[in-house]
Structure formats: structure tokens, C-alpha cells
C-alpha positions as a printed Julia matrix, in Angstrom:
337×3 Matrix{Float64}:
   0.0     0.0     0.0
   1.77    3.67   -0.98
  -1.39    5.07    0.89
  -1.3     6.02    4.4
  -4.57    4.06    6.53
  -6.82    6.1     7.76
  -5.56    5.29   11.44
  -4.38    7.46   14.0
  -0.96    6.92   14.97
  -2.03    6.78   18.83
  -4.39    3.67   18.3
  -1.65    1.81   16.73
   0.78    2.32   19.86
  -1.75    1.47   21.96
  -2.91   -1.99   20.09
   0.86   -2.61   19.8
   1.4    -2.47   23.87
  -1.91   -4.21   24.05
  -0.85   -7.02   22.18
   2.89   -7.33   22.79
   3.76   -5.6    25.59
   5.55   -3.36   23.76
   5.87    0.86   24.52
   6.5     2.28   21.25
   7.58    5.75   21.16
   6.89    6.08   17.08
   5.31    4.64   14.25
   6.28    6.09   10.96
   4.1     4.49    7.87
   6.26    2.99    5.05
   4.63    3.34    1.55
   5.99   -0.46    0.64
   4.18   -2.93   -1.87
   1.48   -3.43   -4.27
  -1.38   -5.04   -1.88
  -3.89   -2.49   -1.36
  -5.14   -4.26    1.66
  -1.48   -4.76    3.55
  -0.21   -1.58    5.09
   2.9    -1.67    6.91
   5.07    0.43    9.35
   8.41    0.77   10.9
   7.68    0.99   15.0
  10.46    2.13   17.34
   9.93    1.5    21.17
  10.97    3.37   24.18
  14.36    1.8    23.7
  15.0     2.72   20.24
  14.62   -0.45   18.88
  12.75   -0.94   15.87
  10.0    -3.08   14.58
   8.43   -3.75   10.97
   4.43   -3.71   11.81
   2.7    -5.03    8.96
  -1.09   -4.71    9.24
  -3.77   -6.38    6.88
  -7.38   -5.95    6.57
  -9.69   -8.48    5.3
  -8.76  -12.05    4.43
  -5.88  -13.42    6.57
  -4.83  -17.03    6.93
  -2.23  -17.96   10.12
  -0.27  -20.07    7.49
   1.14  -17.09    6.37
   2.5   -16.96    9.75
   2.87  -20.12   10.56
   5.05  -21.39    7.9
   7.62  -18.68    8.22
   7.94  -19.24   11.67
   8.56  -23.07   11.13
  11.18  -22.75    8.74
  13.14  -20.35   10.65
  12.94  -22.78   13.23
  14.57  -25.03   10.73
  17.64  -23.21   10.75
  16.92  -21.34    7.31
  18.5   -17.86    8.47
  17.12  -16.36    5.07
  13.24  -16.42    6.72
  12.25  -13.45    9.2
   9.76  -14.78   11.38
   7.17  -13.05   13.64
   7.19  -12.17   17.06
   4.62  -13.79   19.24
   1.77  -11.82   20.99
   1.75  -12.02   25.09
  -1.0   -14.57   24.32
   1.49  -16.62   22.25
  -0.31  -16.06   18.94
   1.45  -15.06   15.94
  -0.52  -11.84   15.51
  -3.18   -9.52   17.08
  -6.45   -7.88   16.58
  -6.39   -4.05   15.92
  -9.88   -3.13   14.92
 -10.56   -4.5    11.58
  -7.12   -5.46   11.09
  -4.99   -8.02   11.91
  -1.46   -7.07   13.34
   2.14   -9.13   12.6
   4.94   -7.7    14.33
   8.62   -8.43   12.86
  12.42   -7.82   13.54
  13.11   -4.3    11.3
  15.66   -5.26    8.81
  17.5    -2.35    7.23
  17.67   -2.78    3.26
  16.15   -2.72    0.05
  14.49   -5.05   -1.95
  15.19   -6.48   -4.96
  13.45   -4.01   -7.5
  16.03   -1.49   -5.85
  18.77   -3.34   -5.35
  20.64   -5.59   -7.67
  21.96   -9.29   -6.33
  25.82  -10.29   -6.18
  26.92  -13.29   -6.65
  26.85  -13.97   -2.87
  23.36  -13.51   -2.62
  22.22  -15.3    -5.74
  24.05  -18.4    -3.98
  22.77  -17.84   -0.31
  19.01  -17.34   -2.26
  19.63  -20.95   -3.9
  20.49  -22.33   -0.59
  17.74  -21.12    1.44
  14.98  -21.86   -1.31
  16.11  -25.49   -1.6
  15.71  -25.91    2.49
  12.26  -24.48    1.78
  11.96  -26.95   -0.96
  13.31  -29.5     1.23
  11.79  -29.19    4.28
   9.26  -31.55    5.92
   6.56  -29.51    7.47
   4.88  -31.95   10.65
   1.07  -33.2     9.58
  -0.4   -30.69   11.81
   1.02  -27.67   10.08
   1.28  -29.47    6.48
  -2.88  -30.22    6.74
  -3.01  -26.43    6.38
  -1.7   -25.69    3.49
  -2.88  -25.54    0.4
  -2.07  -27.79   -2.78
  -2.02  -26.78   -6.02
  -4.66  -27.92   -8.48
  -3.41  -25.54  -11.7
  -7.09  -23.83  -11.17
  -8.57  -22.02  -13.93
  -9.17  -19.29  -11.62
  -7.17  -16.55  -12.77
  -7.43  -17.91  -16.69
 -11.27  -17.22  -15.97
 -10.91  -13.87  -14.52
  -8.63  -12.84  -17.11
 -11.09  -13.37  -20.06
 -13.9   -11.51  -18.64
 -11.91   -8.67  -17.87
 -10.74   -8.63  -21.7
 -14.61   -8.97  -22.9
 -14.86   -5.89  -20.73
 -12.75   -3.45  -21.9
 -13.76   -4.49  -25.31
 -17.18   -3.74  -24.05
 -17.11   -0.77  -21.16
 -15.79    2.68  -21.65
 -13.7     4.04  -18.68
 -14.15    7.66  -17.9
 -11.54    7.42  -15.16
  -8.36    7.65  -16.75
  -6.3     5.3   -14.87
  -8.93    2.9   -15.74
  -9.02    4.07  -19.35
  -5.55    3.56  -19.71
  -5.03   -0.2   -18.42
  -8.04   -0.77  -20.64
  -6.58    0.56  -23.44
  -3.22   -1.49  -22.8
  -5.1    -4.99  -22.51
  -6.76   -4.27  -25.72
  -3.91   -3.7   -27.58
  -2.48   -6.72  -26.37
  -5.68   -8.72  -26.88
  -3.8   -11.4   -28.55
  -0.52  -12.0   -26.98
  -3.05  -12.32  -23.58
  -5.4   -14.77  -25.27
  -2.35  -16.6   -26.42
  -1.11  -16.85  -22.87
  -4.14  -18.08  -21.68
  -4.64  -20.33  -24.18
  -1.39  -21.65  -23.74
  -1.32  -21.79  -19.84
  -4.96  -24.06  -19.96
  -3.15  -26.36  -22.05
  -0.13  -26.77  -19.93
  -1.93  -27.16  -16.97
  -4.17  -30.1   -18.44
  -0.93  -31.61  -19.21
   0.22  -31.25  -15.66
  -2.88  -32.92  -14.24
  -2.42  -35.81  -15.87
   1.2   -36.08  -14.8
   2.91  -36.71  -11.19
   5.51  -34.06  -10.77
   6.61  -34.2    -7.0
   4.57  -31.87   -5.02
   7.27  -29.98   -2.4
   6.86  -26.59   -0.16
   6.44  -23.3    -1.96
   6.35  -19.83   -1.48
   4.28  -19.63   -4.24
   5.21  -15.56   -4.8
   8.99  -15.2    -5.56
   9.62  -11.97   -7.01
  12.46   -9.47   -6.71
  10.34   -7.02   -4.16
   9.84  -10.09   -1.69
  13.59  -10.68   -1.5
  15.19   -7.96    1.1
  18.46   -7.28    0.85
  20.0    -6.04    4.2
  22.42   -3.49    4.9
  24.91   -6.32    6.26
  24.8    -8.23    2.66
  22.4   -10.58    4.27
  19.0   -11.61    2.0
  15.63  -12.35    3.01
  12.29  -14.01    1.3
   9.64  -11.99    2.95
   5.5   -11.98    2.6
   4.7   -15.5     2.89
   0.86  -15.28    2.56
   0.41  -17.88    0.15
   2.25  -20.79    0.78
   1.29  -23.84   -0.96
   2.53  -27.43   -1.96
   3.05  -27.32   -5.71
   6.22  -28.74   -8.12
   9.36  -26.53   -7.13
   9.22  -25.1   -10.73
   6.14  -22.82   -9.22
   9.03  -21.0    -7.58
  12.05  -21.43   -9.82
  10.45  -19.73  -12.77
  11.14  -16.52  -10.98
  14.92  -17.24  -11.23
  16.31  -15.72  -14.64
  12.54  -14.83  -15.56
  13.3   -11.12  -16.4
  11.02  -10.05  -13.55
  10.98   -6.02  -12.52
  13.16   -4.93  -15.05
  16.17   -7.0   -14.61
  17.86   -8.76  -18.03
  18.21  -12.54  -18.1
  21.34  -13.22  -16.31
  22.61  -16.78  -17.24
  25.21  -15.85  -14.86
  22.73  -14.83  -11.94
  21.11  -18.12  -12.84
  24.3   -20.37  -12.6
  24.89  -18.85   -9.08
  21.44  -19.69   -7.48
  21.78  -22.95   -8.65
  25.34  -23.14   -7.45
  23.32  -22.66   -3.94
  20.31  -24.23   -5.0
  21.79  -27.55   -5.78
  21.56  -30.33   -9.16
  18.34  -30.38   -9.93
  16.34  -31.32  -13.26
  13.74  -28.44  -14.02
  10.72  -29.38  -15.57
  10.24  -27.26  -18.75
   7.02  -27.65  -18.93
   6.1   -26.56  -15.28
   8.24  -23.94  -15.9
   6.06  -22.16  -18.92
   3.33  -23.06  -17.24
   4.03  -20.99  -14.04
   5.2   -18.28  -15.94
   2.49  -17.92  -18.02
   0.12  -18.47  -14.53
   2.01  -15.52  -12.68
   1.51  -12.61  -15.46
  -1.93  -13.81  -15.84
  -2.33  -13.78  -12.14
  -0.97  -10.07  -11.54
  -3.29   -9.4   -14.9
  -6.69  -10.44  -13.29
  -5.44   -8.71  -10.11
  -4.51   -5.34  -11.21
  -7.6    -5.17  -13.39
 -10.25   -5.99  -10.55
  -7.75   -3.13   -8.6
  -7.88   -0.82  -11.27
 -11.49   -1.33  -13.37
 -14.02   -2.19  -10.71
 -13.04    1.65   -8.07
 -11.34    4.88   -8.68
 -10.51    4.64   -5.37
  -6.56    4.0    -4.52
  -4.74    6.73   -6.16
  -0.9     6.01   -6.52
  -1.32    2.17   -5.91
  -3.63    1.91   -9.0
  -1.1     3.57  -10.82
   1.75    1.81   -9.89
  -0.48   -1.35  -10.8
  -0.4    -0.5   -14.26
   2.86    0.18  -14.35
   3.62   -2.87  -13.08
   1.62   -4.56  -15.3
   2.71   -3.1   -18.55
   6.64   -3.21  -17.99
   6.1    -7.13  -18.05
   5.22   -7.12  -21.58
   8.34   -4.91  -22.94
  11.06   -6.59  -24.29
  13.34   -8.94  -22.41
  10.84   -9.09  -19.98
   8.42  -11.98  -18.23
   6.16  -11.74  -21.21
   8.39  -12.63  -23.39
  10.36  -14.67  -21.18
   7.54  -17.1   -20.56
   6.66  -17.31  -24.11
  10.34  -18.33  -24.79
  10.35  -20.79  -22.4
   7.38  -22.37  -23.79
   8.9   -22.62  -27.59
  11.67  -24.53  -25.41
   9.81  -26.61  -23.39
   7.89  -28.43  -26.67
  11.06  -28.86  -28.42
């Protein structure tokens, strides 16, 4: 969210001493990420230390606490997990939102900062003990598996019928419109494409292993001190490991193919065989995914100001060149060789 809550500073000290324990002198907002329902803050208490407050409103599920909490526990030093509440919860109620309190790492993520070599290796490392690791029935009940859902694919086509349909007197609206109809058929194509590849998938039995299921460069934060992070773990799911390798040399947020980047993480990562077609698949299923979202964000309100337009920015540097448009479509002209 780039837009400040309409929350007075006061009620989020209190809720935080409520629910922690915790005297905070200050909470300063932080206009961080594209979730218009995630707002988040850096709090510093009476002792100067600070704290990343992330609050979210509407649909929350623990897992996304849960899970990063277990695999830090696991000894993966890339995960930040949360604090617990005085209760012993992983988060608390502040009015209509729900409250996850965090160490405050210093650093940037990866839109704004560029990986070395060091951190492409210690990424590979820490995503195959992810991959790796063997969550106990009680927390692994909770989490999702993936089914390749038509979902998205479904959303996506009626948002195309309607901006070939609806005029948009908002101009933010106007313009993403105008953007999806010019690229009527590379989207169709991608659909088309992704439908088929996920039939295939059903029918075959690609080993199902621990995901973060959203790996893109702004949920990697690179500290100050060189170390890197995998943050916002609200969808975790069991799916094929290519659901999160297809983010690794996928052009994503501006950055060029790096066949060097990519030979680094999988220095870290390990031998592995990647499954081609899992790969396109994803690929396809994550620009269609941030396509159906940005358009319900942008088409159905005029509310949200400089999130909505940072939505369709988003949205339309993935389909210039060298980019995960074209990357995905590439890696499906591979994968049927």
C-alpha cells in the first residue's frame, strides 16, 4: 500500500502495547508494496529499537504466519519470522485489522537493489531448504495444494470482454483498458497456452514440495549487512518446485536474463532437473495472475490513487522486451522442443 490508513498513529501504539507488551515511542508508515489491503510500518519502542508492523485488513490465513515461523525454526536464516503476541499467537487484533509484528531489517528489496553473486548463492540455498523441508502433519494439513485452477485464466477473459465492451471515464482505468486491448492477442495466447499446460500437468505426477508460491524481486530484502531475506509468505502452498524457480532468470521487474545470476542460485540451489514444462506453465500463470489482479484493482473503483497507478505500471513493464512476457513465451517454444 503507498497510501497512508486512515488510522491514527495513537491507536496503533496502543494496540501494539496491548498485544505485545511493547511501549512504542513512534510509528512512521512505510509506503511499501502493491497489496492495497497490507499496510505496513516501521515501530520504534521506548528503547530505540525498531520493529516492521505489517497490518492487513480483510482475508488473513495464520499459514502465512505459521510457515515462516517453522522454517526459521529449521535453521533457514534467510526467513524473518514473527514475534509472538503475550498470548502466544502469531498476531493480534487491531480493529478490523490483523497485526504481525517483525524484527526491522535495514535494506532494500530487490526491484532497488541488484543481487551479487553472494546472494544469488545464499538465495539458492535457502529456497532449496524451503523446498526441502518436511513440514509436521499438523502444520502441512493447512496448506494448500495446487490444483493448476482455472481461476485466474477465468478472470482474465472476462476482464478482456470488458474493456472491449465498457468505456472508462476514469483515466487510470481508461488507460489499463486501453493497454489490454492492444495486447488482446498476446493475452489470449497466454491463456490459451497456460490451460493447455496445466491439463498436461494434471495428468502427470511431478513431485509436489513446499512453496512460497510468490517469488519476485520485491519479496527478496536485501539487508544493509549483505544478508537476503524471502519476505510476505501469505500464500504458501505445496506445488512442483518449478512454481518458484520460474522466478529465477525470468526477467522479472526490469532485470535482463542473467545466465550468470542463474548459474549462481543454482550453485546454492543444488543439481536439480527443471521441468520445462512446469516452468512455462508458471510463468504464463504468474503474469496472468498479476493481470486479473490489477484489473479488478484498477477497473471495478477509482478509489486508490498512486497504488492503481503503480499497478499498471507494473503490469505493462512485463510485456516490454526482455521481460516476463516474453520470457515465458520463450520458455514455452523450449519446453515443446
Amino acid at each position: 500500500m503507498l497510501e497512508k490508513p486512515d488510522l491514527d498513529d495513537r491507536f496503533l501504539v496502543s494496540g501494539l502495547e496491548s498485544a505485545y507488551g511493547l511501549r512504542v515511542a513512534e510509528v512512521v508508515f512505510l509506503p511499501l508494496g502493491a497489496d492495497v489491503n497490507t499496510a505496513v510500518y516501521r515501530a520504534t519502542s521506548a528503547d530505540g529499537t525498531a520493529y516492521f508492523l505489517k497490518l492487513i485488513k480483510g482475508a488473513f490465513d495464520e499459514i502465512s504466519v505459521a510457515v515462516p515461523r517453522f522454517l526459521r525454526a529449521q535453521g533457514i536464516q534467510a526467513i524473518i519470522a514473527p514475534f509472538e503476541t503475550a498470548d502466544r499467537l502469531l498476531w493480534g487484533r487491531l480493529g478490523a485489522y490483523k497485526m504481525i509484528l517483525y524484527p526491522f531489517v535495514q535494506g532494500r528489496n530487490g526491484y532497488e537493489a541488484p543481487l551479487s553473486e553472494e546472494h544469488w548463492v545464499t538465495l539458492g540455498a535457502a529456497l532449496r531448504g524451503v523446498h526441502t523441508a518436511v513440514a509436521p502433519p499438523a502444520l502441512a494439513s493447512r496448506i494448500g495444494r495446487d490444483c493448476y485452477s482455472a481461476r485466474w485464466r477465468e478472470a482474465v477473459r472476462a476482464f478482456s470482454i470488458q474493456v472491449e465492451r465498457d468505456s472508462f471515464d476514469d483515466p487510470v482505468a481508461a488507460q489499463l483498458a486501453a493497454f489490454v486491448h492492444s495486447r488482446r492477442d498476446e493475452v489470449g495466447q497466454m491463456v490459451g497456452r497456460a490451460e493447455h499446460l496445466g491439463a498436461m500437468l494434471q495428468s502427470r505426477s511431478l513431485p509436489f514440495v513446499l512453496c512460497h508460491a510468490d517469488m519476485h524481486p520485491g519479496n527478496l530484502l536485501i539487508a544493509d549487512d549483505g544478508a537476503v531475506f524471502i519476505v510476505d509468505w501469505d500464500n504458501p502452498v505445496f506445488a512442483p518446485k518449478e512454481r518458484d524457480l520460474m522466478a529465477i532468470g525470468a526477467g522479472m521487474g526490469g532485470a535482463e536474463p542473467d545466465s550468470r545470476a542463474e548459474g549462481w542460485f543454482y550453485q546454492g540451489y543444488g543439481q536439480t532437473e527443471v521441468d520445462l514444462m512446469a516452468l512455462a506453465y508458471y510463468r504464463y500463470e504468474r503474469i496472468i495472475q498479476d493481470l486479473a489482479a490489477f484489473c479488478e484493482q484498477v477497473l471495478s473503483c477509482s478509489e486508490g490513487g498512486q497504488d492503481r497507478e503503480m499497478a499498471v505500471r507494473y503490469l505493462t513493464g512485463q510485456f516490454l522486451p526482455g521481460r516476463e512476457v516474453e520470457t515465458a513465451f520463450r520458455t514455452d517454444t523450449v519446453s515443446v522442443r
